[in-house]
Structure formats: structure tokens, C-alpha cells
Amino acid sequence: IGTTHHLLRYTDELTSVSYSDKAGERKGVTSEWSMDPDAPFQRFQGVELMGKTVGLVGAGFIGQEIAKRASSLGMKLIAFDPYANSGQLAKLNIESVTLDKLASESDFVVMAAKVTPESTGVFSATAFALMKSSAYFINTARAALVDYEALYKVLAENKIAGAALDVYPTEPLPGDSPLRKLSNVVLSPHLAGATVEVVKHHSKMVVDDLLIIKAGKIPSRVANPQVMDQFMKKGGLK
């Protein structure tokens, strides 16, 4: 849940006046306003989220929670996830698309997948090349999903509007990382899920799943579901 809230903060950072603070521009807004009342409005216009397209790379639990919140803001939802339940996506008004279609149509590309051999490097230079120049890229999931060299290149060349990143190939992010020098990037230190409530949420999930197994059923959050049938045949949690 904390990750989804962090993502919404990212969309605000990327599309509003606060985004300009990285270049030191926001500090001059007040003095500039006193000279020309219209100057801040013309120079620091934001972008409305309503009507914009969110492209989810990964439509599991986190992706679906992001979708619920984005939908409440009037945003269109598309997703690339070969393993997603099509019926569940339809209930959330999420259109299942190819990765190329997602990259080319999204106003916000959001990484929400887990790392597997198939998903490693899934968002590559090819995908970045398809993004609109007005689009933003957000990664609060895992760095291994993304070609960060390709990401840096499109940001440095202003091929996309900007990015918000919470995860990196090397953590902590090195002090000499070229990402730190870009004015069109919002960086945070891998804290998207860091909330006061997160331990309570995690603990409840574990206990709930143990109770499900004890009742002779298979929980939905299983990393290796292929072993569950044999586990249950052996008696499960006796």
C-alpha cells in the first residue's frame, strides 16, 4: 500500500511546480511573482492526471492497487503482464496490451513486476525508444527490470519528459552516479514501501496465509505454487 501512495507522490513531483525545485527554479517564484503576476502561471504550469494513460509493467497485487488509485483520478489503465488474470484486469478496467503498445501509448510508464528470468531487463532501449517525448517513467519495483543505461540516455537527451526512481542497480546510489546530475529526475533511496504500517500489513499477510493453509486451502501469495499440491497431500500444516 505504501508503494502505491509513493507512486502518487511521484506523479505530483514530476508534473507540478515542485518538480522545478531540483534546478533551483522554485526559489525564485515568489520574487518573480511580485514583478509579474502571470509569470509563475506561464512558467510553472503542471499537468493534470485525469485522462492520462498509466502503463503498468506488471499487474499483480501492487499493480492492481496502483490501478485502483489511478482509476479514481480518472486515468486510463493499460498493462503488460503475460501472467495476469484477464478477468481480474477487466474488473479493474485495465486493458491488456503488448509491451510495445504500452511503451508508445503511456503518459506514465510504471514498473510493478517482480524479477524473474523472463522479466529481467524487460524494459530495454527498444522500449524506451517507443516512449512519447511527453511521457514519464517510474520505477518503484526492481532495478533489474530496467536497462538503466538506456534510461539515462533518453533522460540526458530529453527523449522523455522525466523519471522518478526508487531503486537502482547499485544501492546506495553512488555519489558520482550520472543520474544525480540530471534535472529531469526525482530520486528517492529505496523507501517507497517504508511506512509505519508496513510491518503490521506484512505480519497480517503471513498469519492470514498460515490460517488458509491450516484450513486445507492454498493461499494466493505463494512464490512456488508448483509445490503446493504435494505439500497439501502430505498433510499441510498438521
Tab-separated table of C-alpha atoms in Angstrom, residues 67-197:
chain	number	residue	atom	x	y	z
A	67	ALA	CA	-4.649	0.831	-10.836
A	68	LYS	CA	-7.398	1.350	-8.251
A	69	ARG	CA	-5.911	4.647	-7.144
A	70	ALA	CA	-5.115	5.850	-10.651
A	71	SER	CA	-8.643	4.993	-11.765
A	72	SER	CA	-10.094	7.168	-9.001
A	73	LEU	CA	-8.201	10.082	-10.558
A	74	GLY	CA	-9.795	9.449	-13.940
A	75	MET	CA	-6.736	7.893	-15.546
A	76	LYS	CA	-6.836	5.279	-18.324
A	77	LEU	CA	-5.225	1.948	-17.436
A	78	ILE	CA	-3.242	-0.413	-19.645
A	79	ALA	CA	-0.927	-3.229	-18.584
A	80	PHE	CA	1.647	-5.661	-19.896
A	81	ASP	CA	1.676	-8.883	-17.894
A	82	PRO	CA	1.666	-12.263	-19.671
A	83	TYR	CA	0.657	-13.993	-16.433
A	84	ALA	CA	-2.163	-11.703	-15.308
A	85	ASN	CA	-5.716	-12.937	-14.852
A	86	SER	CA	-7.640	-11.364	-17.730
A	87	GLY	CA	-10.907	-11.486	-15.819
A	88	GLN	CA	-9.420	-9.620	-12.871
A	89	LEU	CA	-7.911	-6.993	-15.169
A	90	ALA	CA	-11.284	-6.475	-16.837
A	91	LYS	CA	-12.926	-5.885	-13.445
A	92	LEU	CA	-10.450	-3.059	-12.841
A	93	ASN	CA	-10.897	-1.625	-16.352
A	94	ILE	CA	-7.295	-2.465	-17.229
A	95	GLU	CA	-6.645	-3.152	-20.898
A	96	SER	CA	-4.076	-5.883	-21.527
A	97	VAL	CA	-1.598	-4.787	-24.212
A	98	THR	CA	1.790	-5.679	-25.659
A	99	LEU	CA	4.890	-4.071	-24.202
A	100	ASP	CA	5.437	-2.064	-27.391
A	101	LYS	CA	1.897	-0.681	-27.263
A	102	LEU	CA	2.283	0.166	-23.587
A	103	ALA	CA	5.565	1.992	-24.166
A	104	SER	CA	4.211	4.019	-27.077
A	105	GLU	CA	0.833	4.987	-25.587
A	106	SER	CA	1.544	5.591	-21.886
A	107	ASP	CA	1.858	9.015	-20.326
A	108	PHE	CA	3.262	7.302	-17.233
A	109	VAL	CA	5.115	4.006	-17.518
A	110	VAL	CA	5.106	2.321	-14.110
A	111	MET	CA	7.226	-0.716	-13.273
A	112	ALA	CA	5.292	-3.037	-10.950
A	113	ALA	CA	6.627	-6.501	-11.785
A	114	LYS	CA	8.711	-8.967	-9.823
A	115	VAL	CA	12.114	-10.068	-11.081
A	116	THR	CA	12.174	-13.396	-12.901
A	117	PRO	CA	14.398	-14.719	-15.693
A	118	GLU	CA	11.699	-13.584	-18.143
A	119	SER	CA	11.242	-10.093	-16.681
A	120	THR	CA	14.910	-9.196	-16.175
A	121	GLY	CA	15.709	-6.262	-18.442
A	122	VAL	CA	12.176	-6.299	-19.839
A	123	PHE	CA	12.124	-2.516	-20.255
A	124	SER	CA	15.034	-2.140	-22.653
A	125	ALA	CA	16.427	0.501	-25.003
A	126	THR	CA	13.874	-0.658	-27.564
A	127	ALA	CA	11.005	0.099	-25.195
A	128	PHE	CA	12.419	3.489	-24.178
A	129	ALA	CA	12.737	4.434	-27.854
A	130	LEU	CA	8.980	3.958	-28.253
A	131	MET	CA	8.007	6.308	-25.412
A	132	LYS	CA	6.442	9.686	-26.116
A	133	SER	CA	8.597	12.756	-25.509
A	134	SER	CA	5.946	13.937	-23.024
A	135	ALA	CA	5.922	10.666	-21.064
A	136	TYR	CA	7.330	9.903	-17.623
A	137	PHE	CA	8.974	6.706	-16.362
A	138	ILE	CA	8.524	5.491	-12.766
A	139	ASN	CA	10.293	2.564	-11.099
A	140	THR	CA	9.480	1.667	-7.505
A	141	ALA	CA	9.786	-2.072	-8.193
A	142	ARG	CA	13.222	-3.525	-9.001
A	143	ALA	CA	16.194	-2.137	-10.900
A	144	ALA	CA	16.816	-5.467	-12.656
A	145	LEU	CA	13.651	-4.949	-14.684
A	146	VAL	CA	15.160	-1.961	-16.474
A	147	ASP	CA	18.102	-1.118	-18.723
A	148	TYR	CA	19.379	1.825	-16.670
A	149	GLU	CA	21.983	2.825	-19.244
A	150	ALA	CA	19.228	3.195	-21.818
A	151	LEU	CA	17.119	5.101	-19.280
A	152	TYR	CA	19.937	7.529	-18.572
A	153	LYS	CA	20.449	8.097	-22.293
A	154	VAL	CA	16.823	9.038	-23.029
A	155	LEU	CA	16.766	11.314	-19.978
A	156	ALA	CA	20.054	13.037	-20.802
A	157	GLU	CA	18.910	13.582	-24.384
A	158	ASN	CA	15.434	14.727	-23.256
A	159	LYS	CA	13.777	11.992	-25.300
A	160	ILE	CA	11.234	11.568	-22.468
A	161	ALA	CA	9.885	14.177	-20.057
A	162	GLY	CA	11.358	12.738	-16.878
A	163	ALA	CA	11.665	9.853	-14.457
A	164	ALA	CA	11.134	9.052	-10.791
A	165	LEU	CA	13.296	6.287	-9.363
A	166	ASP	CA	13.335	4.495	-6.023
A	167	VAL	CA	15.538	1.518	-6.974
A	168	TYR	CA	18.966	1.297	-8.606
A	169	PRO	CA	21.403	-1.314	-9.973
A	170	THR	CA	23.803	-0.368	-7.152
A	171	GLU	CA	22.411	0.680	-3.778
A	172	PRO	CA	23.001	3.062	-2.169
A	173	LEU	CA	23.125	5.080	-5.382
A	174	PRO	CA	26.801	6.070	-5.808
A	175	GLY	CA	27.628	9.707	-5.205
A	176	ASP	CA	29.100	10.014	-8.685
A	177	SER	CA	26.107	8.446	-10.445
A	178	PRO	CA	25.262	10.453	-13.582
A	179	LEU	CA	21.593	10.212	-12.602
A	180	ARG	CA	22.280	12.684	-9.792
A	181	LYS	CA	23.265	15.352	-12.310
A	182	LEU	CA	20.037	15.268	-14.303
A	183	SER	CA	17.404	17.941	-13.702
A	184	ASN	CA	14.531	15.827	-15.044
A	185	VAL	CA	14.798	13.042	-12.458
A	186	VAL	CA	13.310	12.602	-8.982
A	187	LEU	CA	15.365	10.218	-6.829
A	188	SER	CA	14.493	8.515	-3.539
A	189	PRO	CA	16.547	5.972	-1.511
A	190	HIS	CA	14.504	2.749	-1.893
A	191	LEU	CA	11.830	3.795	0.586
A	192	ALA	CA	8.603	3.553	-1.395
A	193	GLY	CA	7.232	0.900	0.948
A	194	ALA	CA	8.614	2.420	4.135
A	195	THR	CA	5.566	3.280	6.224
A	196	VAL	CA	4.703	2.983	9.891
A	197	GLU	CA	2.002	0.449	8.999
